[in-house]
PDB file of C-alpha atoms and ligand atoms in Angstrom:
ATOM      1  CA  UNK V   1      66.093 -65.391  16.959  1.00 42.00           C
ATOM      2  CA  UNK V   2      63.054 -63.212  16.933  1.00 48.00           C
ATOM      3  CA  UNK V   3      63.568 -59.864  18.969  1.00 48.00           C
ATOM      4  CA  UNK V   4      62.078 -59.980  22.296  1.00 48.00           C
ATOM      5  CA  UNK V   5      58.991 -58.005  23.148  1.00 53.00           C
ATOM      6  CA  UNK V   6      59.365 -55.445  25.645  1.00 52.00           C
ATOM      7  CA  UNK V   7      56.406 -55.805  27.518  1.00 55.00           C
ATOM      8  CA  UNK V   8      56.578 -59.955  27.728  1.00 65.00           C
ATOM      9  CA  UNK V   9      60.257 -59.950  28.479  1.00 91.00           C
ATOM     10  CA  UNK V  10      60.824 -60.699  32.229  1.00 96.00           C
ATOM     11  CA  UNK V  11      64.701 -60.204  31.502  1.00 97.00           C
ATOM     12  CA  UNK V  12      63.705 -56.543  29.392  1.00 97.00           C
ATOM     13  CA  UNK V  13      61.346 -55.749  32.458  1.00 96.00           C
ATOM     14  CA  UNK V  14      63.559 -56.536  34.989  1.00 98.00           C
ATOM     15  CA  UNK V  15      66.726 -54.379  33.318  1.00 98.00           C
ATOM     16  CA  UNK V  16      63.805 -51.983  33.074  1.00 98.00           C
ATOM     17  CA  UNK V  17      62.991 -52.315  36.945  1.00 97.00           C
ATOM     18  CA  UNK V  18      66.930 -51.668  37.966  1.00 98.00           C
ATOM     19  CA  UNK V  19      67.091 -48.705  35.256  1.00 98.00           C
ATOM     20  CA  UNK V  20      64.199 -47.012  36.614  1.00 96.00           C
ATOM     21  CA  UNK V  21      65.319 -47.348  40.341  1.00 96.00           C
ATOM     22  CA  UNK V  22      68.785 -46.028  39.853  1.00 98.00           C
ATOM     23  CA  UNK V  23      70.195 -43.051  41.200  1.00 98.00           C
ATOM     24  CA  UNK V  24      73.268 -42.373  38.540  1.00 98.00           C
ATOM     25  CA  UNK V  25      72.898 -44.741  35.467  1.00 98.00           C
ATOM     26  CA  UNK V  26      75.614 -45.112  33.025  1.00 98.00           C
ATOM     27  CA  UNK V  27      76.163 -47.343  29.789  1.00 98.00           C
ATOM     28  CA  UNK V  28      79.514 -48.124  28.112  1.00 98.00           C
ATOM     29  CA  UNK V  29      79.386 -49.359  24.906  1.00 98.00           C
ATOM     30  CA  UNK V  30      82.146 -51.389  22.274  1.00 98.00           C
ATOM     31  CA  UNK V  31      81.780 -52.553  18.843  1.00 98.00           C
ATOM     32  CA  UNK V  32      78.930 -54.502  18.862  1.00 98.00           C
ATOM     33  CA  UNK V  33      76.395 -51.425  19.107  1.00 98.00           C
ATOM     34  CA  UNK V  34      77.783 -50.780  16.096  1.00 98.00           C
ATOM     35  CA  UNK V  35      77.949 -53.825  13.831  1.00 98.00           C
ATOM     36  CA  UNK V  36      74.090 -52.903  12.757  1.00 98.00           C
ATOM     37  CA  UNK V  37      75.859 -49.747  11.135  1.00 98.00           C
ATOM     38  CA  UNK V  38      78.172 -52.214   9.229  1.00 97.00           C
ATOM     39  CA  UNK V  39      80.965 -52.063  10.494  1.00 97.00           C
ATOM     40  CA  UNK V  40      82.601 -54.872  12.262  1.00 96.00           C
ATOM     41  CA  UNK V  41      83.759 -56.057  15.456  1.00 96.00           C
ATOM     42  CA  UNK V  42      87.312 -56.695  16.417  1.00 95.00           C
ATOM     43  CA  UNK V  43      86.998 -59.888  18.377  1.00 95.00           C
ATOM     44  CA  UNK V  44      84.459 -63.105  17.989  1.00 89.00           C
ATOM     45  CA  UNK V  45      82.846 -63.952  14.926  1.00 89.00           C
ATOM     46  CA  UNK V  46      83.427 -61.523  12.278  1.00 90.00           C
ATOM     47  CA  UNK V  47      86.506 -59.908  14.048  1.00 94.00           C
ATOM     48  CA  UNK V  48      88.880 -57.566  12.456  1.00 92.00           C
ATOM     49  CA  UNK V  49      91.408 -59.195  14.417  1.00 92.00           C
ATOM     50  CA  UNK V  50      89.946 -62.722  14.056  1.00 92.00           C
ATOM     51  CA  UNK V  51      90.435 -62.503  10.907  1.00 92.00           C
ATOM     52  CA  UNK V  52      93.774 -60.605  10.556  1.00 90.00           C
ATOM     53  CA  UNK V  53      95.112 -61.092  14.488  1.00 90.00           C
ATOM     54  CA  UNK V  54      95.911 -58.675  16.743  1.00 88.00           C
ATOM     55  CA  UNK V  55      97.924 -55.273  15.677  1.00 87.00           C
ATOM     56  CA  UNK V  56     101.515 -54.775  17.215  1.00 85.00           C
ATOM     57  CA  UNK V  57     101.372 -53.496  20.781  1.00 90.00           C
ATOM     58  CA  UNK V  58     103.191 -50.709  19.722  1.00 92.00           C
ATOM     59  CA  UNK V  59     101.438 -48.412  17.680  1.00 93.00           C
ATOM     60  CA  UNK V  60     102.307 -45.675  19.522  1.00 96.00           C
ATOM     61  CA  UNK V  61     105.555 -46.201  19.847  1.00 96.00           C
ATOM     62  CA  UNK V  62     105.737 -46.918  16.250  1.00 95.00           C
ATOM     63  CA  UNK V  63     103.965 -43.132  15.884  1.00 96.00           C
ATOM     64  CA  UNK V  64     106.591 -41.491  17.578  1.00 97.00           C
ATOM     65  CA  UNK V  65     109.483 -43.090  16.158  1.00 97.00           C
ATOM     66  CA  UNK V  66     108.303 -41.817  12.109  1.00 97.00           C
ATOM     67  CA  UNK V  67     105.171 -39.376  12.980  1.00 97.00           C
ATOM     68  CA  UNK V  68     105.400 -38.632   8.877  1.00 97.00           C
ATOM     69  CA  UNK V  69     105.388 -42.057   8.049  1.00 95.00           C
ATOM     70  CA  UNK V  70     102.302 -42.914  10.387  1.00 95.00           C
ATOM     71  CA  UNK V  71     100.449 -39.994   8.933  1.00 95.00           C
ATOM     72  CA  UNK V  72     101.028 -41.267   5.204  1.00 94.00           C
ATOM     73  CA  UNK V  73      99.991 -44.762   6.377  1.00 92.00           C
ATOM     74  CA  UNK V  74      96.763 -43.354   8.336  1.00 91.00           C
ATOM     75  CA  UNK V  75      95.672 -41.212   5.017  1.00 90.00           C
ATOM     76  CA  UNK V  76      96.174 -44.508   2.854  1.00 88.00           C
ATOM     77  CA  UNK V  77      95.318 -47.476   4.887  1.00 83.00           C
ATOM     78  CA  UNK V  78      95.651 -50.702   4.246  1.00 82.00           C
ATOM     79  CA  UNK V  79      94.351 -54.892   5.278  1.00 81.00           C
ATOM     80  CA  UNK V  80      92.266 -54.150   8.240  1.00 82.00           C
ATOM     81  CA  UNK V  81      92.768 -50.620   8.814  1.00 85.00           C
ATOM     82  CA  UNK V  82      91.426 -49.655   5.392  1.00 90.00           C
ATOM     83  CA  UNK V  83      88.266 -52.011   5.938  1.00 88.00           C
ATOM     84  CA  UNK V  84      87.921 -49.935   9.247  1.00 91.00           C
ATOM     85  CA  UNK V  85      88.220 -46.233   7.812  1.00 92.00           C
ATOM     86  CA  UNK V  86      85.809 -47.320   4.991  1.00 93.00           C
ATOM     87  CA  UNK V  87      82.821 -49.079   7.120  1.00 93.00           C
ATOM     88  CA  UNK V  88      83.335 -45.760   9.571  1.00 95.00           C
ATOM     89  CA  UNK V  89      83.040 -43.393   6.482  1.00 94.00           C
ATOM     90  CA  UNK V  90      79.816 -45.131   4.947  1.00 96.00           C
ATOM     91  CA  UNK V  91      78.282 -45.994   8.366  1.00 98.00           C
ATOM     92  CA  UNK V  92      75.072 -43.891   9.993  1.00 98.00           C
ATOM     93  CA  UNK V  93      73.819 -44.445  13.532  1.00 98.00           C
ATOM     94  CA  UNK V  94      71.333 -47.648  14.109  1.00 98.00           C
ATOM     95  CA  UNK V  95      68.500 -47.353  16.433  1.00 98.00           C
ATOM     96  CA  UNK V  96      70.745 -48.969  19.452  1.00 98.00           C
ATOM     97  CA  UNK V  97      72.548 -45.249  19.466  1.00 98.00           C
ATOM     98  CA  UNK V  98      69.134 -43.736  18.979  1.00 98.00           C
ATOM     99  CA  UNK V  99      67.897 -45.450  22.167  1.00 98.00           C
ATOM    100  CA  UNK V 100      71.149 -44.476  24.603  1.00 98.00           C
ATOM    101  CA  UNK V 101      70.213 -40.907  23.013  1.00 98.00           C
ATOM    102  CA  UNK V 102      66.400 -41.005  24.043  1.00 98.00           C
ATOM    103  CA  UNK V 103      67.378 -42.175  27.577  1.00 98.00           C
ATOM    104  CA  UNK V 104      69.424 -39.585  27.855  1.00 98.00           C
ATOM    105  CA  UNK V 105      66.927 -37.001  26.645  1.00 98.00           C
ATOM    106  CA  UNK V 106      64.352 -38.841  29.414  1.00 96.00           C
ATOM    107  CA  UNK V 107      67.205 -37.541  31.865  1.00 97.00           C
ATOM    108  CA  UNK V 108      67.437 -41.380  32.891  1.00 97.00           C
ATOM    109  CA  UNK V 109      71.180 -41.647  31.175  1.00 98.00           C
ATOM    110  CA  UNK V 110      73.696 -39.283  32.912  1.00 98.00           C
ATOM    111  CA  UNK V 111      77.177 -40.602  30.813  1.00 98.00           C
ATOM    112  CA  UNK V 112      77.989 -42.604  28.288  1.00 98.00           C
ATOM    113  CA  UNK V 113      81.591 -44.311  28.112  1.00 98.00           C
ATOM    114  CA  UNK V 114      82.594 -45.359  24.498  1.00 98.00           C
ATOM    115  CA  UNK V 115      85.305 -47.678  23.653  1.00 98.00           C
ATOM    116  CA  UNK V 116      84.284 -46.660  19.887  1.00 98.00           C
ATOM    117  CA  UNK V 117      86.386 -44.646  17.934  1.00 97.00           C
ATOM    118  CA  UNK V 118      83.426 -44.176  14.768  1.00 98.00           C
ATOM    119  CA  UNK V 119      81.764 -40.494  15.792  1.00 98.00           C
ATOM    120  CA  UNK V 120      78.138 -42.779  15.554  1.00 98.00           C
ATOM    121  CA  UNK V 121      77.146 -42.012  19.311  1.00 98.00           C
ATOM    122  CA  UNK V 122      78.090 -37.744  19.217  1.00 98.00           C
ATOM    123  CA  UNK V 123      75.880 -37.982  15.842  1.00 98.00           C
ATOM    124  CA  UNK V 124      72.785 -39.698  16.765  1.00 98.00           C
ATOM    125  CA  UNK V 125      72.890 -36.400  19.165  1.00 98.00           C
ATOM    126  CA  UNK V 126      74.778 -37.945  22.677  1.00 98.00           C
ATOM    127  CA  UNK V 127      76.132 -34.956  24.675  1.00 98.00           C
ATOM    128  CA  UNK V 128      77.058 -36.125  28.292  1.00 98.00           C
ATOM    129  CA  UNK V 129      79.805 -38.903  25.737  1.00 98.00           C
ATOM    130  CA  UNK V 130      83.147 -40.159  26.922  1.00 98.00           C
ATOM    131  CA  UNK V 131      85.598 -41.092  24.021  1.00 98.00           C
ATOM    132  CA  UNK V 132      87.847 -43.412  25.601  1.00 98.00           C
ATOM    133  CA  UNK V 133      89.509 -44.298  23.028  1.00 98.00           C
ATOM    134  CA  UNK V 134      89.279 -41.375  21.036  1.00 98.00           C
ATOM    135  CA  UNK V 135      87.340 -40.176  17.790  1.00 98.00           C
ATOM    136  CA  UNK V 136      88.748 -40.893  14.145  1.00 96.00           C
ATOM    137  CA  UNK V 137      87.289 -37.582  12.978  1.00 97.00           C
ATOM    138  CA  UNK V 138      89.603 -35.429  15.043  1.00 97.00           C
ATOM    139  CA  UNK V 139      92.821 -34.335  15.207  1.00 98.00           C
ATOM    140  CA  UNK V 140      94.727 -34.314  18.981  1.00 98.00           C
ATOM    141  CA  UNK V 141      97.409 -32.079  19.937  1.00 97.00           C
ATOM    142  CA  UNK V 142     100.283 -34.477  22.035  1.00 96.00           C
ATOM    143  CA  UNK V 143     101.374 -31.003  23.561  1.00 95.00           C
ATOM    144  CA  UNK V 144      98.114 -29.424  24.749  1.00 95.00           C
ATOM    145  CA  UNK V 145      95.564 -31.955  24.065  1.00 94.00           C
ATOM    146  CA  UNK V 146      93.494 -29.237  22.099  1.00 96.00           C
ATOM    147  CA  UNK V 147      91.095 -31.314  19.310  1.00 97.00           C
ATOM    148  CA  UNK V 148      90.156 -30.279  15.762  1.00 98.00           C
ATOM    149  CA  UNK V 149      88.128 -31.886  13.307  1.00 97.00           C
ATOM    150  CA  UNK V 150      90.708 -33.667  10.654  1.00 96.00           C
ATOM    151  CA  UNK V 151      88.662 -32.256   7.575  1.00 96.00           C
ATOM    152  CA  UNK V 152      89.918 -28.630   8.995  1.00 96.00           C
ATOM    153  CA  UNK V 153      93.274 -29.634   9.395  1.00 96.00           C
ATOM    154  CA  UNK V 154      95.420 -28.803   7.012  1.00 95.00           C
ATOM    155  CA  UNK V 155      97.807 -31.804   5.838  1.00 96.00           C
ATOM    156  CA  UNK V 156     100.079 -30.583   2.502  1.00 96.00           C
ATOM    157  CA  UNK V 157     102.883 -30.716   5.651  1.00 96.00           C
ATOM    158  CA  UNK V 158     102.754 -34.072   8.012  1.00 96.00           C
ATOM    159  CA  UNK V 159     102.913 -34.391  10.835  1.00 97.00           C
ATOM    160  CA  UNK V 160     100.547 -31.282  10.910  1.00 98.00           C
ATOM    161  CA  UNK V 161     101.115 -28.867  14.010  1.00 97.00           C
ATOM    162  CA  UNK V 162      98.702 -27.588  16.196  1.00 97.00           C
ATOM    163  CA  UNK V 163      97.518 -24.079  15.548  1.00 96.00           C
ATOM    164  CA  UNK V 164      97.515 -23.289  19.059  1.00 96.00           C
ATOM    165  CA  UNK V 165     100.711 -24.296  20.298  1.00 97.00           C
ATOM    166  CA  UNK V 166     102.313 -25.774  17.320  1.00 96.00           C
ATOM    167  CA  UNK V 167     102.727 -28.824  19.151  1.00 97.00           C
ATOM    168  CA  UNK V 168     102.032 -31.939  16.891  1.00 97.00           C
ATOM    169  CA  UNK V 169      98.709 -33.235  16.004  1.00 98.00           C
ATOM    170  CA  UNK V 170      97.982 -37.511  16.205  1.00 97.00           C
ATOM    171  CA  UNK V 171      94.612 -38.818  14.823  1.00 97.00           C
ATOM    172  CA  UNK V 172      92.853 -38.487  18.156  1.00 97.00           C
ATOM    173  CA  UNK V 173      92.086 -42.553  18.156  1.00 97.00           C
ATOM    174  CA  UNK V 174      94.335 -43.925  20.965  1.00 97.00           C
ATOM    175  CA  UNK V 175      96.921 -46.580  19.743  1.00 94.00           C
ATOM    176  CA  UNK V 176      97.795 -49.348  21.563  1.00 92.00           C
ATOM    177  CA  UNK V 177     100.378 -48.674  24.043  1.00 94.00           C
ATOM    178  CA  UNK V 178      99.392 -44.972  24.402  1.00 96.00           C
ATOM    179  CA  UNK V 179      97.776 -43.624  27.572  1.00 96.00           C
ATOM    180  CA  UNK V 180      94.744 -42.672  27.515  1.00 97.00           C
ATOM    181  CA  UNK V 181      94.052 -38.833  27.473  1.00 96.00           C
ATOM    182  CA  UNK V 182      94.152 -37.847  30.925  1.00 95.00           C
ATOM    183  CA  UNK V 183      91.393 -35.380  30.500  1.00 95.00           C
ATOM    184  CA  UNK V 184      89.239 -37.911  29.300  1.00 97.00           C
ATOM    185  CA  UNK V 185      90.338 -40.500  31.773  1.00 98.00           C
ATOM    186  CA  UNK V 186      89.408 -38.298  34.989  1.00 98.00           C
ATOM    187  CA  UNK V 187      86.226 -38.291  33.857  1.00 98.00           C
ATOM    188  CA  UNK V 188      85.685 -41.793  33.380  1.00 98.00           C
ATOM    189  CA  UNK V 189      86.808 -42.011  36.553  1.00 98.00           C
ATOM    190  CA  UNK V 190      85.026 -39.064  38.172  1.00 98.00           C
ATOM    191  CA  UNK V 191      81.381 -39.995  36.719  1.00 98.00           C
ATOM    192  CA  UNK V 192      81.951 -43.697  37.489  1.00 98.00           C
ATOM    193  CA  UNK V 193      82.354 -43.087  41.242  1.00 98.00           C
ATOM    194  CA  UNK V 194      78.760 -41.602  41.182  1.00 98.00           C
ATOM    195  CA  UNK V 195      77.372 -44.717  38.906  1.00 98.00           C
ATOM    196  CA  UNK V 196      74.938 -47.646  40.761  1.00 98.00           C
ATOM    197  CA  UNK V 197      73.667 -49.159  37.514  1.00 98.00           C
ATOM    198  CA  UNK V 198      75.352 -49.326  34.184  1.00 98.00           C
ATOM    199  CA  UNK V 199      74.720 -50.674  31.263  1.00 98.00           C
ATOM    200  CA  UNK V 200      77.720 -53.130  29.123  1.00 98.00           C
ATOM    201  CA  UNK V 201      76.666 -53.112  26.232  1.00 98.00           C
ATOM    202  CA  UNK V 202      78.374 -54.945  23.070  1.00 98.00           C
ATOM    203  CA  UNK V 203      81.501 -55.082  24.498  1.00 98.00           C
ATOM    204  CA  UNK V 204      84.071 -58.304  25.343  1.00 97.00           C
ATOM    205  CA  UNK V 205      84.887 -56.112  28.399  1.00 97.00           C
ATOM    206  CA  UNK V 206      88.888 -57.410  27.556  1.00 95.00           C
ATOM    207  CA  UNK V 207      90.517 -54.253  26.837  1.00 95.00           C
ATOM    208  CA  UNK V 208      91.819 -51.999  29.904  1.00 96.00           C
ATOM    209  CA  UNK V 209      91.055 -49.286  31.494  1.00 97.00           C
ATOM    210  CA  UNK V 210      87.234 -49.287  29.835  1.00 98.00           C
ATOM    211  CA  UNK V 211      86.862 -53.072  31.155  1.00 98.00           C
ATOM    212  CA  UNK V 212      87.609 -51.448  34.713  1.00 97.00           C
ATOM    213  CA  UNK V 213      84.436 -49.343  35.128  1.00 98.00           C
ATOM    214  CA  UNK V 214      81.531 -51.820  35.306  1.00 98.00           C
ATOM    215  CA  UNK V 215      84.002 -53.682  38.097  1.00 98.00           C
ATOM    216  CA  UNK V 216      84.282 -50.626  40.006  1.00 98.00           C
ATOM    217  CA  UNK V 217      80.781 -50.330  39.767  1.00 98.00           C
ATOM    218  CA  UNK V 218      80.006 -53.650  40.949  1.00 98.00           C
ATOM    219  CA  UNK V 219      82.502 -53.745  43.431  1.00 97.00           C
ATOM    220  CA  UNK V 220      81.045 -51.001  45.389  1.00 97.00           C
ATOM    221  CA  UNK V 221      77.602 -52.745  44.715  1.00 98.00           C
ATOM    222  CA  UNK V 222      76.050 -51.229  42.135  1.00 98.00           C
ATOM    223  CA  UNK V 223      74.246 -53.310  39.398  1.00 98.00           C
ATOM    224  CA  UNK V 224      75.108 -54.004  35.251  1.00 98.00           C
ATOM    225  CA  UNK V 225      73.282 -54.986  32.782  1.00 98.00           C
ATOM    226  CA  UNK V 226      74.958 -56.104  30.186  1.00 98.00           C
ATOM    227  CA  UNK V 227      73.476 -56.320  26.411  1.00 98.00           C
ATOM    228  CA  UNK V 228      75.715 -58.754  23.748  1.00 98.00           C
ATOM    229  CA  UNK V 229      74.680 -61.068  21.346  1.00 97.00           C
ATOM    230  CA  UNK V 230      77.272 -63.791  23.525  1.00 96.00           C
ATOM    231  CA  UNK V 231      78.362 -64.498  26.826  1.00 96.00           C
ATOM    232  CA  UNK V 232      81.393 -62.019  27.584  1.00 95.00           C
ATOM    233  CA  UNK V 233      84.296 -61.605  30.173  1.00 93.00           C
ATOM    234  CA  UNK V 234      81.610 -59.488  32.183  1.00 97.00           C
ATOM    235  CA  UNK V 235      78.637 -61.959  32.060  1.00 98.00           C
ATOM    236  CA  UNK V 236      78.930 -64.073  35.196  1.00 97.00           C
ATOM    237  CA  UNK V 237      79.148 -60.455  37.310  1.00 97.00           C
ATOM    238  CA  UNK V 238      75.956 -59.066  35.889  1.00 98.00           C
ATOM    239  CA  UNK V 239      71.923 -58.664  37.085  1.00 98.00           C
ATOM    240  CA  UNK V 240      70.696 -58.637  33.731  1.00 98.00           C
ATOM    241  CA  UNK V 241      72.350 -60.037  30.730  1.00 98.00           C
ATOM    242  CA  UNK V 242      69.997 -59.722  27.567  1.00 98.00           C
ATOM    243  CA  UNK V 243      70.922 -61.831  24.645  1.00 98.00           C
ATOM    244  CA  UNK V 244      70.300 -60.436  21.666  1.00 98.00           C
ATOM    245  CA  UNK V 245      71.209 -57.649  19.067  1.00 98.00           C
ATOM    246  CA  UNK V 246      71.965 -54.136  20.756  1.00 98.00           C
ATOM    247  CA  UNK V 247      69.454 -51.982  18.331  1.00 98.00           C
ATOM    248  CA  UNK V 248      66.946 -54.520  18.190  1.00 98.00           C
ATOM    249  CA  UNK V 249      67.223 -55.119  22.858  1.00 98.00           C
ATOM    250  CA  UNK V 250      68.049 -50.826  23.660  1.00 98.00           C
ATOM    251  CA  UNK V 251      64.601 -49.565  22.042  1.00 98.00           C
ATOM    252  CA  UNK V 252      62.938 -51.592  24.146  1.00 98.00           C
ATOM    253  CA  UNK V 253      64.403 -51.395  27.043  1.00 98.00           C
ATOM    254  CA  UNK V 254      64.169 -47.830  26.495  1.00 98.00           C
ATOM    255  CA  UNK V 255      60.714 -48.116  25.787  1.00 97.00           C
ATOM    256  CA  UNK V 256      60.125 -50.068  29.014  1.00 97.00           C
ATOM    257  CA  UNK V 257      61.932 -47.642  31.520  1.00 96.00           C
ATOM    258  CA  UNK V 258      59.143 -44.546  29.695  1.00 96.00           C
ATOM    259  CA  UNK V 259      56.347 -46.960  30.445  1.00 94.00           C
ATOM    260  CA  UNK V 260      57.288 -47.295  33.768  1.00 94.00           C
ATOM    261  CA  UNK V 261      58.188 -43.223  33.858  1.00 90.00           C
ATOM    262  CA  UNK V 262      55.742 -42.143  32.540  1.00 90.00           C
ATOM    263  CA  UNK V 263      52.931 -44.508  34.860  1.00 88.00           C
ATOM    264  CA  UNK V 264      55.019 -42.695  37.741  1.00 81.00           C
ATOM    265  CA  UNK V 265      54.475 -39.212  36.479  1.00 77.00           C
TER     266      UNK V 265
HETATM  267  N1  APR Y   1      74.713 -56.352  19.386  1.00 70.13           N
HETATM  268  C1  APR Y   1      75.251 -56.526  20.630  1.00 70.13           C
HETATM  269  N2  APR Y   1      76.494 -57.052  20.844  1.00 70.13           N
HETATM  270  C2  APR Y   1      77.180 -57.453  19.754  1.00 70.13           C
HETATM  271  C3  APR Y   1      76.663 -57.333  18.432  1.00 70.13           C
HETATM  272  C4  APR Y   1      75.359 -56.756  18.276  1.00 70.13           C
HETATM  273  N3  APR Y   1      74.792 -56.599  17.086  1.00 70.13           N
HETATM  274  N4  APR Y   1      77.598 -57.837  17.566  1.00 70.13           N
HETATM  275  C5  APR Y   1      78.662 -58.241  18.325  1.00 70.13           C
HETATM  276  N5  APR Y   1      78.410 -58.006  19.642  1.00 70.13           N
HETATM  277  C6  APR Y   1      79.311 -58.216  20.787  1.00 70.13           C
HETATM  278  C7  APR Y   1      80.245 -59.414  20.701  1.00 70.13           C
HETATM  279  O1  APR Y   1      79.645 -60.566  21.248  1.00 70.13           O
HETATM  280  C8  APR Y   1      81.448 -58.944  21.542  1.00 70.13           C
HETATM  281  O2  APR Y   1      81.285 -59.298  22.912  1.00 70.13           O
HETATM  282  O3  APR Y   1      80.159 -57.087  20.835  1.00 70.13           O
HETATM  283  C9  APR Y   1      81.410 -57.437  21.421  1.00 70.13           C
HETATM  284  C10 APR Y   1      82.515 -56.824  20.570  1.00 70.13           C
HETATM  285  O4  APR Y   1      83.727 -57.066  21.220  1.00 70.13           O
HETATM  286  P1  APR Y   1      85.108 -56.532  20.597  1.00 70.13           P
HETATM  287  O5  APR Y   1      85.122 -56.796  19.165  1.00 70.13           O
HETATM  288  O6  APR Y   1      86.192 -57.093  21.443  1.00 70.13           O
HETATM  289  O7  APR Y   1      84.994 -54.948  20.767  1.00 70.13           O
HETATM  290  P2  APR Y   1      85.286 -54.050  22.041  1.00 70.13           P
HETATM  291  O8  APR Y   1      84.933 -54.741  23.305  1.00 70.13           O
HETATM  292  O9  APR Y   1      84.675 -52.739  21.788  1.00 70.13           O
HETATM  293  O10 APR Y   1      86.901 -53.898  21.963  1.00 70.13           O
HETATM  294  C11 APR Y   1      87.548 -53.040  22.851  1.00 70.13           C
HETATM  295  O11 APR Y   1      89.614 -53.269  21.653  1.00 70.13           O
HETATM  296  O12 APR Y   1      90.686 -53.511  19.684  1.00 70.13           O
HETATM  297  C12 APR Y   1      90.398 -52.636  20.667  1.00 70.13           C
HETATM  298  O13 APR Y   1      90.357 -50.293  20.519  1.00 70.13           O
HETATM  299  C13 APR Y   1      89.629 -51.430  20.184  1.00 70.13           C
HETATM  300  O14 APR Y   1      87.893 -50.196  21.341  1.00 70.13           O
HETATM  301  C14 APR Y   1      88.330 -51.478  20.977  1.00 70.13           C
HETATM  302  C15 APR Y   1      88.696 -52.330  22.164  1.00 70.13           C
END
């Protein structure tokens, strides 16, 4: 499928169009801006859990019940988690990340939600960045919330403690069946309210709350634009959905919204 040219693209333009007339523009992004970086999905073709189905609900649960035990398995993973931890560790950002980055830097993209847990969006240079679900180069404290980077926490005693408050510290990456950070969450929620275009891109919009936002949006009539190589959950309620790879669509349709600031300057 040969990469669509920005400026021949009705669909691009027309993304472009709604971008550049937005008030509060958002994007939230899942695993498929990252699958250019190498590492893989979780659902569809080439899923983690495709291929090795879903993890237990309880992760969380399971954390709290043997913290020492989770730690041990988190420092030597294994099956699907180990494939995870050693894509993140030899991935760099792809030029979908670079684009959200530039739009941002054009003052066009005011927040970014990320359902990604691989550190790829805060190092291609994203400031205004919501981890949802986390970021599996820090450390979280369960009393205080305070974050560290993991290569700075010590670990000859597990489950480390937290310098601060010596409560104890979880890989910040959110496990299924724990809540999501609350100071995270309110601003999700807070930004969202302001948002009347954002941008879905490369996620199955299937896991809650993240799958929320672009509904909210919509509901209260703003516009999405979704970018995914396939149809997803959130298709039939988009504007725009652009087919196609997300670092070989963004730099265009990044490059589209300048052309259009920049003939408005
Ligand atoms: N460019 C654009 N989209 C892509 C690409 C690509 N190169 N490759 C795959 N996709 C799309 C797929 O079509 C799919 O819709 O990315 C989406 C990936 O969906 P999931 O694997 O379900 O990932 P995500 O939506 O981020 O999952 C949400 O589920 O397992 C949990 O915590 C995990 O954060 C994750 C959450």
């Amino acid at each position: 499928m040969a990469a669509p040219d920005s400026s021949q693209d009705p669909a691009i333009r027309q993304a472009a169009q709604l971008l550049w007339k937005a008030r509060y523009v958002m994007a939230l992004t899942g695993a498929g801006i990252s699958v250019e970086s190498g590492i893989p999905p979780f659902r569809g073709p080439g899923g983690l859990w495709t291929k090795y189905g879903e993890p237990p609900m309880n992760g969380y649960q399971q954390f709290l019940d043997n913290p020492r035990r989770a730690w041990e398995e988190r420092l030597n993973p294994t099956g699907p988690s180990e494939i995870l931890r050693t894509t993140v560790a030899s991935a760099n950002p792809n030029p979908g990340h670079h684009a959200l980055v530039a739009m941002e830097e054009r003052g066009l993209l005011r927040y970014l939600i990320t359902q990604n847990v691989d550190n790829l969006h805060r190092r291609a240079g994203s400031q205004n960045l919501l981890e949802i679900h986390g970021n599996s180069t820090l450390t979280r404290c369960l009393q205080c919330t305070s974050r560290y980077a993991l290569a700075d926490t010590p670990l000859d005693v597990l489950p480390p403690s937290c310098p601060q408050c010596h409560g104890m510290l979880k890989i910040d990456t959110v496990a299924f069946g724990e809540p999501i950070p609350p100071d995270v969450l309110a601003q999700c929620h807070q930004t969202t309210e302001r948002c009347d275009c954002m941008m879905v891109i490369g996620t199955s919009a299937t896991v809650y709350p993240a799958a929320w936002f672009p509904m909210q949006v919509r509901d209260r009539g703003g516009v999405l634009i979704e970018v995914n190589l396939y149809e997803s959950e959130l298709t039939p309620m988009c504007t725009v959905s652009l087919r196609g790879k997300a670092g070989d669509i963004l730099p265009l349709l990044a490059q589209a919204v300048a052309d259009l600031q920049s003939a408005d300057a």
